[in-house]
Amino acid sequence: MVVVSSAALFAFLLLSSVIAFRNLQLVRTGQQAAVQSAESLINLQAMFSMLQDAETGQRGFLITGDEAYLAPYERALGELATSRAHLRAYAEAQPDLGKHLDALEQASDRKVEDLKTTLDVYRAQGADAAGAVVRQNEGKRHMDAVRGSVSKIQQIELQRREGLIEEFDSSVEYAFRAMLVSTAIGAGVIVISFYFAQRQIAARHQLAKHLEDASNNKNEFLAMLGHELRNPLAAVRNAVDVLDLVGTLPETAEEMRQIIERQSNVMGRLVDGLLDVARISHGKIDLRKTRLNLVEVIERTVTDVRSDVVRTGVQIEIEASENEIWIDGDATRISQVVGNLLQNAIKFSDRSDVVLVQLRITGERQAMLSVIDKGVGMAGETLDKIFELYAQGEGARERRAGLGLGLALARGLVELHGGTIEAHSAGVGKGSTFIVMLPLAAQGAIHGKQESEEMDRRHAKCRVVVIDDRRDSSFTLRRMLELSGHEVYVAEEGPSGVALARQVKPDIVLCDLDLPGGMSGYDIVQELRAHEETRHALIVAVTGHAEAEARERSFQAGFDRHMVKPLSRAQLHEILKAVPCDGVTQPQGSPAAQSPRPV
């Protein structure tokens, strides 16, 4: 509707402009005609006045004989020709003046001839003879004829001027009315256009709000979905770790354990990918940058990927130009980028193919990571959109290539690190190359081998309190810790968890955030920080909430760390290493003295 109103307004303004221009032309034409008519009247009066001046000068000379009286006569006759020429030029455009102007010219010529004849008689025969010629009244009759022609021409021109004035007034009035009508219609069209524009703007704002609400609802849904999926996934992953710690299993049981481990890893990556993409698209992902040796990060990532894809038969080789290439980055996220690129290369490679990982330093002081495969390759149109969300390469469906999130997530994470990522392929069937460029750190490693050795030192047993209402999750986590030689206590809700922690005086508290009993994890950590017995414990939020808001709220509440379920053995090991446990001094009457309570 706005487009139609705008077009109507434009058409109306154009028509108004044409009408206004036409009125202006009419006014200008009328003005020019009025000016010409006025000039003709002036010339007509001047011509009559000149004849009168010539006659006056002639009469003065005839009476006195003084040649000085002939000066006005000569001047008048000289200027008379100019006025007659102007009148003749004007009469060419006014046919109704022609006969009157002819009569005027004839009468004026006769009058001039009479004046000249009288002067000639005076000079030849004297004053008496000239007086006799004057008394014949020929000059008077000629002058009366001139006067009559002048009067008729004046009357015609005055009538013409009245008509021009009426036309001028009519044009001005029409222009004024057209201006008023144009202004009113234009204002109406503008008001209507503004009304519909405001309606459209309001509709767009409403649509934007609906989209924003839908996006927020989607984010909340994804966050809740991630939380709900991670809780059962944590129990499955913990169970796998417990089975691994138990020791040798029957062949069939070991095969089943490996299947569960592989599929839980796949599920974990899918959940993480969905939520990470949502966070990156809304700018809500936080990087925890440290000084990293990119070579070590890639080697660890390749080792992890090899264990997952051994069944595919695809080989992964690493070529690094340096033993140490230092960058400032988030080790988890960099590993996630490399893992996604490797998973993508493996999916589109055939059995026994080799995926090559190259790492070197460029002349522009950047780390260049290349992942090269000899797989199905990509066409040009696929290369243009390969990093878009849900984009799929050639043969993606046949190879079960997933949801199309990995490369989009990789690009987002690389850009958050200030780097770039590109895809290249010579065509379908000719393999693909993905190149990641990351800025090098300003200096080398901050911490040397001594810190690494300090982090790897072994610790004594730790006293751990687990507060989690999900029995499967808490049971598997408890068993995993106990099999690693630590002392574990479990509570299923807030008040009993706080009481247990105050009694046990733990080194570490692993606490879920969503709990029954009237106390959330945020309430629990504040309560634990308020008591001397639990104030100095390492308190870790172990939850399915991975969004940045939950992390920020955890730290503000008093948690030392925020860990997302499922908690791997490696992550658990890092938590345990962060606490200098000095052995276990079992409190009197503590649950450790009793048989393990069921969870």
Coordinates of C-alpha atoms in Angstrom, one line a residue:
M1 CA 0.0 0.0 0.0
V2 CA 2.9 2.4 0.7
V3 CA 4.3 1.8 -2.7
V4 CA 0.9 2.5 -4.3
S5 CA 0.5 5.7 -2.2
S6 CA 4.0 6.8 -3.1
A7 CA 3.3 6.2 -6.8
A8 CA 0.1 8.2 -6.6
L9 CA 1.8 11.0 -4.8
F10 CA 4.5 11.1 -7.4
A11 CA 2.0 11.1 -10.3
F12 CA 0.0 13.9 -8.6
L13 CA 3.0 16.0 -7.9
L14 CA 4.1 15.5 -11.6
L15 CA 0.6 16.6 -12.8
S16 CA 0.6 19.5 -10.5
S17 CA 4.0 20.6 -11.8
V18 CA 2.8 20.4 -15.4
I19 CA -0.3 22.5 -14.5
A20 CA 1.7 25.0 -12.6
F21 CA 4.2 25.3 -15.5
R22 CA 1.4 25.8 -17.9
N23 CA -0.2 28.5 -15.7
L24 CA 3.2 30.2 -15.4
Q25 CA 3.6 30.2 -19.2
L26 CA 0.1 31.8 -19.6
V27 CA 0.9 34.4 -17.0
R28 CA 4.2 35.2 -18.7
T29 CA 2.5 35.4 -22.1
G30 CA -0.1 37.7 -20.7
Q31 CA 2.5 39.9 -19.1
Q32 CA 4.5 40.2 -22.3
A33 CA 1.3 41.1 -24.3
A34 CA 0.4 43.7 -21.7
V35 CA 3.9 45.2 -21.9
Q36 CA 3.8 45.3 -25.7
S37 CA 0.3 46.9 -25.6
A38 CA 1.6 49.6 -23.2
E39 CA 4.6 50.2 -25.4
S40 CA 2.3 50.6 -28.4
L41 CA 0.2 53.2 -26.6
I42 CA 3.3 55.1 -25.6
N43 CA 4.6 55.1 -29.2
L44 CA 1.2 56.1 -30.5
Q45 CA 1.0 59.1 -28.0
A46 CA 4.6 60.0 -28.8
M47 CA 3.8 60.0 -32.6
F48 CA 0.9 62.3 -32.0
S49 CA 2.9 64.6 -29.7
M50 CA 5.7 64.8 -32.3
L51 CA 3.3 66.0 -35.0
Q52 CA 2.0 68.5 -32.5
D53 CA 5.5 69.7 -31.7
A54 CA 6.4 69.9 -35.5
E55 CA 3.2 72.0 -36.1
T56 CA 4.0 74.3 -33.1
G57 CA 7.6 74.9 -34.3
Q58 CA 6.3 75.6 -37.9
R59 CA 3.7 78.1 -36.6
G60 CA 6.3 79.9 -34.5
F61 CA 8.6 80.3 -37.5
L62 CA 5.8 81.5 -39.7
I63 CA 4.8 84.2 -37.2
T64 CA 8.3 85.4 -36.2
G65 CA 10.5 84.3 -39.0
D66 CA 13.0 83.1 -36.4
E67 CA 14.8 79.9 -37.5
A68 CA 15.1 78.8 -33.9
Y69 CA 11.5 77.8 -34.0
L70 CA 12.3 75.2 -36.6
A71 CA 14.5 73.2 -34.2
P72 CA 11.5 71.4 -32.5
Y73 CA 10.1 70.9 -36.0
E74 CA 13.2 69.2 -37.3
R75 CA 13.6 67.1 -34.1
A76 CA 10.0 65.9 -34.2
L77 CA 10.1 64.9 -37.8
G78 CA 13.3 62.9 -37.1
E79 CA 11.8 61.0 -34.2
L80 CA 8.5 60.4 -35.9
A81 CA 10.0 57.7 -38.1
T82 CA 11.1 55.7 -35.1
S83 CA 7.7 55.7 -33.4
R84 CA 6.0 54.7 -36.7
A85 CA 8.5 51.7 -37.1
H86 CA 7.7 50.5 -33.5
L87 CA 3.9 50.7 -34.2
R88 CA 4.3 48.9 -37.5
A89 CA 6.2 46.0 -35.8
Y90 CA 3.5 45.7 -33.1
A91 CA 0.7 45.8 -35.7
E92 CA 2.1 42.8 -37.5
A93 CA 1.0 40.6 -34.6
Q94 CA -2.3 42.4 -34.3
P95 CA -4.2 42.2 -37.6
D96 CA -7.2 44.3 -36.3
L97 CA -4.8 47.3 -36.0
G98 CA -3.6 47.2 -39.6
K99 CA -6.2 49.4 -41.3
H100 CA -6.2 51.9 -38.5
L101 CA -2.4 52.1 -38.5
D102 CA -2.5 52.6 -42.3
A103 CA -5.0 55.4 -42.0
L104 CA -2.8 57.0 -39.2
E105 CA 0.3 56.8 -41.3
Q106 CA -1.5 58.3 -44.4
A107 CA -2.9 61.2 -42.3
S108 CA 0.5 61.8 -40.6
D109 CA 2.2 61.8 -44.0
R110 CA -0.3 64.4 -45.3
K111 CA 0.2 66.5 -42.2
V112 CA 4.0 66.5 -42.5
E113 CA 3.6 67.3 -46.2
D114 CA 1.3 70.2 -45.4
L115 CA 3.8 71.6 -42.9
K116 CA 6.6 71.3 -45.4
T117 CA 4.6 72.9 -48.2
T118 CA 3.7 75.9 -46.0
L119 CA 7.4 76.4 -45.1
D120 CA 8.4 76.3 -48.7
V121 CA 5.7 78.9 -49.6
Y122 CA 6.9 81.1 -46.7
R123 CA 10.5 80.9 -48.0
A124 CA 9.5 81.5 -51.6
Q125 CA 6.6 84.0 -51.4
G126 CA 6.6 85.4 -48.0
A127 CA 4.5 85.3 -44.8
D128 CA 1.3 86.5 -46.5
A129 CA 1.3 83.6 -49.0
A130 CA 2.2 81.1 -46.2
G131 CA -0.7 82.5 -44.1
A132 CA -3.1 82.1 -47.0
V133 CA -2.1 78.4 -47.2
V134 CA -2.6 77.9 -43.4
R135 CA -6.0 79.6 -43.6
Q136 CA -7.2 76.9 -46.1
N137 CA -7.3 74.6 -43.1
E138 CA -5.8 71.6 -44.9
G139 CA -3.4 71.1 -42.0
K140 CA -6.2 71.1 -39.5
R141 CA -8.1 68.5 -41.5
H142 CA -5.0 66.3 -41.6
M143 CA -4.4 66.7 -37.9
D144 CA -8.0 65.9 -37.1
A145 CA -7.6 62.6 -39.2
V146 CA -4.5 61.8 -37.2
R147 CA -6.3 62.5 -34.0
G148 CA -9.2 60.2 -35.0
S149 CA -6.9 57.3 -36.0
V150 CA -5.0 57.7 -32.7
S151 CA -8.2 57.7 -30.8
K152 CA -9.5 54.5 -32.5
I153 CA -6.1 52.7 -32.0
Q154 CA -6.1 53.7 -28.3
Q155 CA -9.6 52.4 -27.9
I156 CA -8.7 49.1 -29.5
E157 CA -5.6 48.7 -27.3
L158 CA -7.4 49.7 -24.1
Q159 CA -9.9 47.0 -24.8
R160 CA -7.1 44.6 -25.5
R161 CA -5.4 45.5 -22.2
E162 CA -8.7 44.9 -20.3
G163 CA -8.9 41.5 -21.9
L164 CA -5.3 40.7 -21.0
I165 CA -5.9 41.9 -17.5
E166 CA -8.9 39.6 -17.2
E167 CA -6.9 36.7 -18.6
F168 CA -4.0 37.5 -16.2
D169 CA -6.4 37.7 -13.2
S170 CA -8.0 34.4 -14.4
S171 CA -4.7 32.7 -14.7
V172 CA -3.6 33.9 -11.3
E173 CA -6.8 32.8 -9.8
Y174 CA -6.6 29.4 -11.5
A175 CA -3.0 29.0 -10.4
F176 CA -4.0 29.9 -6.8
R177 CA -6.9 27.5 -6.8
A178 CA -4.7 24.8 -8.4
M179 CA -2.1 25.4 -5.7
L180 CA -4.7 25.1 -3.0
V181 CA -6.2 21.9 -4.5
S182 CA -2.7 20.5 -5.0
T183 CA -1.7 21.3 -1.5
A184 CA -4.9 19.8 -0.1
I185 CA -4.6 16.6 -2.2
G186 CA -0.9 16.4 -1.7
A187 CA -1.3 16.8 2.1
G188 CA -4.0 14.1 2.0
V189 CA -1.9 11.7 0.0
I190 CA 1.0 12.4 2.4
V191 CA -1.2 11.8 5.4
I192 CA -2.5 8.6 3.9
S193 CA 1.0 7.5 2.9
F194 CA 2.3 8.3 6.4
Y195 CA -0.6 6.4 7.9
F196 CA 0.1 3.3 5.9
A197 CA 3.9 3.7 6.4
Q198 CA 3.3 3.9 10.1
R199 CA 1.1 0.8 9.9
Q200 CA 3.8 -1.0 7.9
I201 CA 6.5 0.1 10.3
A202 CA 4.4 -1.0 13.3
A203 CA 3.8 -4.3 11.6
R204 CA 7.5 -4.7 11.0
H205 CA 8.3 -3.8 14.6
Q206 CA 5.7 -6.4 15.7
L207 CA 7.2 -9.0 13.3
A208 CA 10.7 -8.1 14.6
K209 CA 9.4 -8.5 18.2
H210 CA 7.8 -11.8 17.3
L211 CA 11.1 -13.0 15.6
E212 CA 13.0 -11.8 18.7
D213 CA 10.6 -13.6 21.0
A214 CA 10.8 -16.7 18.8
S215 CA 14.6 -16.5 18.8
N216 CA 14.6 -16.1 22.6
N217 CA 12.2 -19.0 22.9
K218 CA 14.4 -21.0 20.7
N219 CA 17.5 -20.2 22.7
E220 CA 15.6 -21.1 25.9
F221 CA 14.4 -24.3 24.4
L222 CA 17.9 -25.2 23.2
A223 CA 19.3 -24.4 26.6
M224 CA 16.7 -26.6 28.3
L225 CA 17.1 -29.3 25.7
G226 CA 20.9 -29.2 26.3
H227 CA 20.3 -29.5 30.0
E228 CA 17.8 -32.3 29.7
L229 CA 20.0 -34.2 27.2
R230 CA 23.2 -33.8 29.1
N231 CA 21.9 -35.2 32.4
P232 CA 21.1 -38.7 31.0
L233 CA 24.1 -38.4 28.8
A234 CA 26.3 -37.8 31.9
A235 CA 25.0 -40.9 33.5
V236 CA 25.8 -43.0 30.4
R237 CA 29.3 -41.5 30.0
N238 CA 30.0 -41.9 33.7
A239 CA 28.9 -45.5 33.5
V240 CA 31.3 -46.1 30.6
D241 CA 34.1 -44.6 32.6
V242 CA 33.2 -46.8 35.6
L243 CA 33.3 -49.9 33.4
D244 CA 36.6 -48.8 32.1
L245 CA 38.0 -48.4 35.6
V246 CA 36.6 -51.8 36.7
G247 CA 39.1 -53.5 34.6
T248 CA 38.9 -56.4 32.1
L249 CA 35.4 -57.2 30.9
P250 CA 34.2 -60.2 28.9
E251 CA 34.7 -59.7 25.2
T252 CA 31.0 -59.0 24.4
A253 CA 30.7 -56.6 27.4
E254 CA 33.8 -54.8 26.2
E255 CA 32.3 -54.4 22.7
M256 CA 29.1 -53.1 24.2
R257 CA 31.0 -50.7 26.4
Q258 CA 32.9 -49.4 23.3
I259 CA 29.7 -49.0 21.3
I260 CA 28.1 -47.0 24.2
E261 CA 31.2 -44.9 24.5
R262 CA 31.3 -44.1 20.8
Q263 CA 27.6 -43.3 20.5
S264 CA 27.6 -41.2 23.6
N265 CA 30.5 -39.2 22.2
V266 CA 28.6 -38.6 19.0
M267 CA 25.5 -37.5 21.0
G268 CA 27.7 -35.2 23.1
R269 CA 29.2 -33.6 20.0
L270 CA 25.7 -33.1 18.4
V271 CA 24.3 -31.5 21.6
D272 CA 27.4 -29.2 21.9
G273 CA 27.3 -28.3 18.2
L274 CA 23.7 -27.2 18.4
L275 CA 24.1 -25.1 21.4
D276 CA 27.5 -23.6 20.4
V277 CA 26.1 -22.5 17.0
A278 CA 23.2 -20.8 18.7
R279 CA 25.6 -19.0 21.1
I280 CA 28.0 -17.9 18.4
S281 CA 25.1 -16.6 16.2
H282 CA 24.0 -14.4 19.2
G283 CA 27.5 -13.5 20.3
K284 CA 27.1 -15.2 23.6
I285 CA 30.1 -17.5 23.6
D286 CA 33.0 -16.8 25.8
L287 CA 36.6 -17.7 25.1
R288 CA 39.0 -18.6 27.9
K289 CA 42.3 -17.7 26.3
T290 CA 45.7 -18.9 27.5
R291 CA 49.1 -19.2 25.9
L292 CA 48.9 -22.4 23.9
N293 CA 51.4 -24.6 21.9
L294 CA 49.2 -25.2 18.8
V295 CA 51.3 -28.2 17.9
E296 CA 50.4 -30.0 21.2
V297 CA 46.7 -29.1 20.9
I298 CA 46.6 -30.5 17.4
E299 CA 48.5 -33.7 18.4
R300 CA 46.0 -34.3 21.3
T301 CA 43.0 -33.7 19.1
V302 CA 44.3 -36.0 16.4
T303 CA 44.9 -38.7 19.0
D304 CA 41.3 -38.4 20.2
V305 CA 39.9 -38.4 16.7
R306 CA 41.9 -41.4 15.7
S307 CA 40.5 -43.4 18.6
D308 CA 37.0 -42.5 17.4
V309 CA 37.4 -43.2 13.7
V310 CA 39.7 -46.3 13.8
R311 CA 36.8 -48.3 12.3
T312 CA 36.7 -46.2 9.2
G313 CA 40.1 -47.2 8.1
V314 CA 41.0 -43.5 7.3
Q315 CA 44.6 -42.6 8.4
I316 CA 45.5 -39.2 9.9
E317 CA 49.0 -37.8 9.5
I318 CA 50.6 -34.7 11.0
E319 CA 53.3 -32.5 9.4
A320 CA 54.5 -29.7 11.6
S321 CA 57.3 -27.3 10.6
E322 CA 58.0 -26.4 14.2
N323 CA 57.8 -28.2 17.6
E324 CA 56.3 -25.2 19.2
I325 CA 53.9 -22.7 17.6
W326 CA 52.4 -20.4 20.3
I327 CA 49.1 -18.7 20.0
D328 CA 46.7 -17.0 22.5
G329 CA 43.5 -19.1 22.4
D330 CA 40.9 -21.3 24.1
A331 CA 42.4 -24.8 24.0
T332 CA 39.0 -26.4 24.1
R333 CA 37.6 -24.3 21.3
I334 CA 40.8 -24.7 19.1
S335 CA 40.6 -28.5 19.6
Q336 CA 36.9 -28.3 18.7
V337 CA 37.8 -26.5 15.4
V338 CA 40.4 -29.1 14.5
G339 CA 38.1 -31.9 15.5
N340 CA 35.3 -30.6 13.3
L341 CA 37.6 -30.3 10.3
L342 CA 39.0 -33.8 10.8
Q343 CA 35.5 -35.3 11.2
N344 CA 34.4 -33.6 8.0
A345 CA 37.4 -34.8 6.1
I346 CA 37.0 -38.4 7.4
K347 CA 33.3 -38.4 6.5
F348 CA 34.0 -37.6 2.9
S349 CA 37.1 -39.8 2.5
D350 CA 37.1 -43.5 1.4
R351 CA 38.5 -46.3 3.5
S352 CA 42.3 -46.4 3.5
D353 CA 42.5 -42.7 2.4
V354 CA 45.0 -40.4 4.3
V355 CA 43.9 -37.1 5.8
L356 CA 46.9 -34.8 6.1
V357 CA 47.2 -32.2 8.8
Q358 CA 49.9 -29.6 8.1
L359 CA 51.0 -26.8 10.4
R360 CA 53.5 -24.1 9.7
I361 CA 54.3 -20.4 10.4
T362 CA 53.7 -18.0 7.5
G363 CA 55.7 -14.9 6.7
E364 CA 52.9 -12.7 8.0
R365 CA 53.4 -14.0 11.5
Q366 CA 50.5 -16.3 11.5
A367 CA 49.9 -20.0 12.2
M368 CA 48.6 -21.8 9.1
L369 CA 46.7 -25.0 9.7
S370 CA 45.7 -27.1 6.6
V371 CA 43.5 -30.2 6.7
I372 CA 43.8 -32.0 3.3
D373 CA 41.8 -34.9 2.2
K374 CA 41.5 -36.9 -1.1
G375 CA 37.8 -37.4 -0.8
V376 CA 34.8 -36.5 -2.9
G377 CA 35.7 -32.8 -3.2
M378 CA 33.4 -29.9 -3.9
A379 CA 31.9 -28.0 -6.8
G380 CA 32.2 -24.2 -7.0
E381 CA 28.6 -23.6 -5.8
T382 CA 29.2 -25.8 -2.8
L383 CA 32.4 -23.9 -1.8
D384 CA 30.5 -20.6 -1.8
K385 CA 28.1 -21.8 1.0
I386 CA 30.0 -24.6 2.7
F387 CA 30.4 -22.6 6.0
E388 CA 26.8 -21.7 6.2
L389 CA 24.5 -23.3 8.8
Y390 CA 23.1 -26.7 7.7
A391 CA 25.0 -26.6 4.4
Q392 CA 25.9 -30.1 3.1
G393 CA 28.6 -31.0 0.6
E394 CA 28.4 -33.5 -2.3
G395 CA 27.1 -36.9 -1.2
A396 CA 26.4 -35.7 2.3
R397 CA 23.2 -37.7 2.6
E398 CA 24.7 -40.9 1.3
R399 CA 27.6 -40.6 3.8
R400 CA 25.4 -39.5 6.7
A401 CA 27.3 -36.3 7.1
G402 CA 25.3 -35.0 10.1
L403 CA 23.4 -31.8 10.6
G404 CA 25.7 -29.4 8.7
L405 CA 26.9 -27.6 11.9
G406 CA 30.5 -28.5 12.2
L407 CA 32.0 -26.1 9.5
A408 CA 29.7 -23.2 10.5
L409 CA 30.8 -23.7 14.1
A410 CA 34.5 -23.9 13.1
R411 CA 34.3 -20.7 11.2
G412 CA 32.6 -18.9 14.1
L413 CA 35.2 -20.1 16.6
V414 CA 38.1 -19.2 14.3
E415 CA 36.8 -15.7 13.8
L416 CA 36.4 -15.3 17.5
H417 CA 40.1 -16.0 17.8
G418 CA 40.8 -13.3 15.2
G419 CA 41.6 -15.8 12.4
T420 CA 40.2 -16.8 9.1
I421 CA 39.1 -20.1 7.5
E422 CA 38.9 -21.0 3.8
A423 CA 37.9 -24.0 1.8
H424 CA 39.4 -25.0 -1.5
S425 CA 38.7 -27.9 -4.0
A426 CA 39.7 -28.6 -7.6
G427 CA 36.3 -30.0 -8.2
V428 CA 34.1 -33.0 -7.5
G429 CA 36.2 -36.1 -6.8
K430 CA 39.4 -34.2 -6.4
G431 CA 39.5 -33.8 -2.6
S432 CA 39.3 -30.7 -0.4
T433 CA 41.6 -28.5 1.6
F434 CA 40.6 -26.4 4.6
I435 CA 43.0 -23.7 5.7
V436 CA 42.9 -22.0 9.1
M437 CA 45.0 -18.8 9.8
L438 CA 45.5 -17.8 13.4
P439 CA 47.6 -14.9 14.7
L440 CA 50.7 -15.9 16.6
A441 CA 51.2 -14.9 20.2
A442 CA 53.3 -11.8 20.8
Q443 CA 55.9 -13.9 22.8
G444 CA 56.6 -17.6 23.4
A445 CA 55.2 -19.7 26.2
I446 CA 54.7 -17.9 29.5
H447 CA 55.1 -21.0 31.6
G448 CA 57.7 -23.6 31.0
K449 CA 58.1 -27.3 31.7
Q450 CA 58.2 -26.7 35.5
E451 CA 54.6 -25.6 35.6
S452 CA 53.6 -28.6 33.5
E453 CA 55.3 -31.0 35.8
E454 CA 53.7 -29.2 38.8
M455 CA 50.3 -29.7 37.3
D456 CA 51.0 -33.4 36.6
R457 CA 52.1 -34.2 40.1
R458 CA 50.1 -36.8 41.9
H459 CA 47.8 -35.9 44.8
A460 CA 46.6 -37.8 47.8
K461 CA 43.0 -38.9 48.2
C462 CA 40.4 -36.1 48.1
R463 CA 37.2 -35.8 50.1
V464 CA 34.4 -35.1 47.6
V465 CA 30.8 -34.2 48.2
V466 CA 28.4 -34.8 45.3
I467 CA 25.0 -33.0 45.4
D468 CA 22.8 -34.2 42.6
D469 CA 19.2 -35.3 42.6
R470 CA 19.6 -37.6 39.6
R471 CA 20.5 -41.0 41.0
D472 CA 22.0 -42.5 37.8
S473 CA 24.3 -39.5 37.4
S474 CA 25.4 -39.3 41.0
F475 CA 25.9 -43.0 41.4
T476 CA 28.1 -43.3 38.3
L477 CA 30.1 -40.2 39.3
R478 CA 30.5 -41.6 42.8
R479 CA 31.7 -45.0 41.6
M480 CA 34.1 -43.4 39.1
L481 CA 35.7 -41.3 41.9
E482 CA 35.8 -44.2 44.3
L483 CA 37.5 -46.4 41.8
S484 CA 40.1 -43.6 41.4
G485 CA 40.8 -43.8 45.1
H486 CA 38.8 -40.8 46.5
E487 CA 36.4 -40.6 49.3
V488 CA 32.9 -39.7 48.1
Y489 CA 29.7 -38.5 49.9
V490 CA 26.3 -38.0 48.1
A491 CA 23.3 -35.8 48.8
E492 CA 20.2 -35.5 46.6
E493 CA 18.9 -32.1 47.6
G494 CA 20.1 -28.7 49.0
P495 CA 19.5 -28.7 52.8
S496 CA 20.9 -32.2 53.3
G497 CA 23.8 -31.4 51.0
V498 CA 24.8 -28.4 53.0
A499 CA 24.5 -30.3 56.3
L500 CA 26.6 -33.2 54.9
A501 CA 29.3 -30.8 53.6
R502 CA 29.5 -29.0 56.9
Q503 CA 30.0 -32.4 58.6
V504 CA 32.4 -33.9 56.1
K505 CA 34.5 -30.7 55.5
P506 CA 35.2 -31.7 51.8
D507 CA 38.1 -30.7 49.6
I508 CA 35.8 -30.6 46.6
V509 CA 32.0 -30.1 46.2
L510 CA 30.4 -31.1 42.9
C511 CA 27.0 -29.5 42.8
D512 CA 24.2 -29.6 40.3
L513 CA 22.3 -26.3 39.8
D514 CA 18.7 -27.5 39.5
L515 CA 17.7 -29.3 42.7
P516 CA 14.6 -30.1 44.7
G517 CA 14.2 -29.2 48.4
G518 CA 13.8 -25.5 48.0
M519 CA 17.5 -24.7 47.4
S520 CA 19.1 -24.4 44.0
G521 CA 22.8 -24.8 43.4
Y522 CA 23.2 -21.0 43.6
D523 CA 21.7 -21.0 47.0
I524 CA 23.9 -23.9 48.1
V525 CA 27.2 -22.3 47.1
Q526 CA 26.3 -19.1 49.0
E527 CA 25.4 -21.2 52.1
L528 CA 28.6 -23.2 51.9
R529 CA 30.7 -20.0 51.5
A530 CA 29.1 -18.6 54.7
H531 CA 30.4 -21.5 56.9
E532 CA 34.0 -21.9 58.1
E533 CA 33.9 -25.7 57.5
T534 CA 33.1 -25.4 53.8
R535 CA 34.3 -21.9 52.9
H536 CA 37.7 -22.9 51.4
A537 CA 36.5 -26.0 49.5
L538 CA 36.7 -26.0 45.7
I539 CA 33.1 -25.8 44.7
V540 CA 32.3 -26.8 41.1
A541 CA 28.9 -26.4 39.3
V542 CA 28.3 -29.6 37.4
T543 CA 25.2 -28.9 35.2
G544 CA 23.5 -29.3 31.9
H545 CA 23.3 -25.5 31.5
A546 CA 26.0 -24.4 29.1
E547 CA 24.8 -20.9 28.2
A548 CA 26.9 -17.9 29.1
E549 CA 24.3 -16.5 31.4
A550 CA 24.4 -19.7 33.6
R551 CA 28.2 -19.5 33.7
E552 CA 28.2 -15.9 34.7
R553 CA 25.6 -16.5 37.4
S554 CA 27.6 -19.4 38.7
F555 CA 30.7 -17.4 39.2
Q556 CA 28.8 -14.5 40.7
A557 CA 27.1 -16.9 43.2
G558 CA 30.5 -18.2 44.4
F559 CA 31.3 -21.3 42.3
D560 CA 35.0 -21.7 41.4
R561 CA 34.2 -23.5 38.2
H562 CA 31.3 -24.2 35.9
M563 CA 31.5 -27.6 34.2
V564 CA 29.0 -28.9 31.7
K565 CA 27.7 -32.5 31.8
P566 CA 28.7 -35.0 30.9
L567 CA 31.9 -34.6 32.9
S568 CA 34.7 -36.6 31.3
R569 CA 37.4 -38.4 33.3
A570 CA 40.0 -35.9 31.9
Q571 CA 37.9 -33.0 33.2
L572 CA 37.4 -34.7 36.5
H573 CA 41.1 -35.3 36.7
E574 CA 41.8 -31.6 36.1
I575 CA 39.5 -30.7 38.9
L576 CA 41.1 -33.1 41.3
K577 CA 44.6 -31.8 40.4
A578 CA 43.6 -28.2 41.2
V579 CA 43.2 -29.1 44.9
P580 CA 46.2 -30.0 47.2
C581 CA 44.4 -32.8 49.0
D582 CA 46.5 -33.8 52.0
G583 CA 44.9 -37.1 52.7
V584 CA 41.7 -38.1 54.4
T585 CA 40.9 -37.5 58.0
Q586 CA 37.6 -39.2 58.5
P587 CA 35.3 -37.2 60.8
Q588 CA 33.6 -38.9 63.6
G589 CA 30.4 -40.5 62.6
S590 CA 30.8 -39.5 58.9
P591 CA 29.1 -41.6 56.3
A592 CA 32.5 -42.9 55.1
A593 CA 32.6 -45.1 58.2
Q594 CA 29.3 -46.7 57.1
S595 CA 28.6 -48.8 54.1
P596 CA 28.1 -47.0 50.9
R597 CA 24.7 -45.5 50.8
P598 CA 22.6 -46.4 47.8
V599 CA 21.9 -43.6 45.2

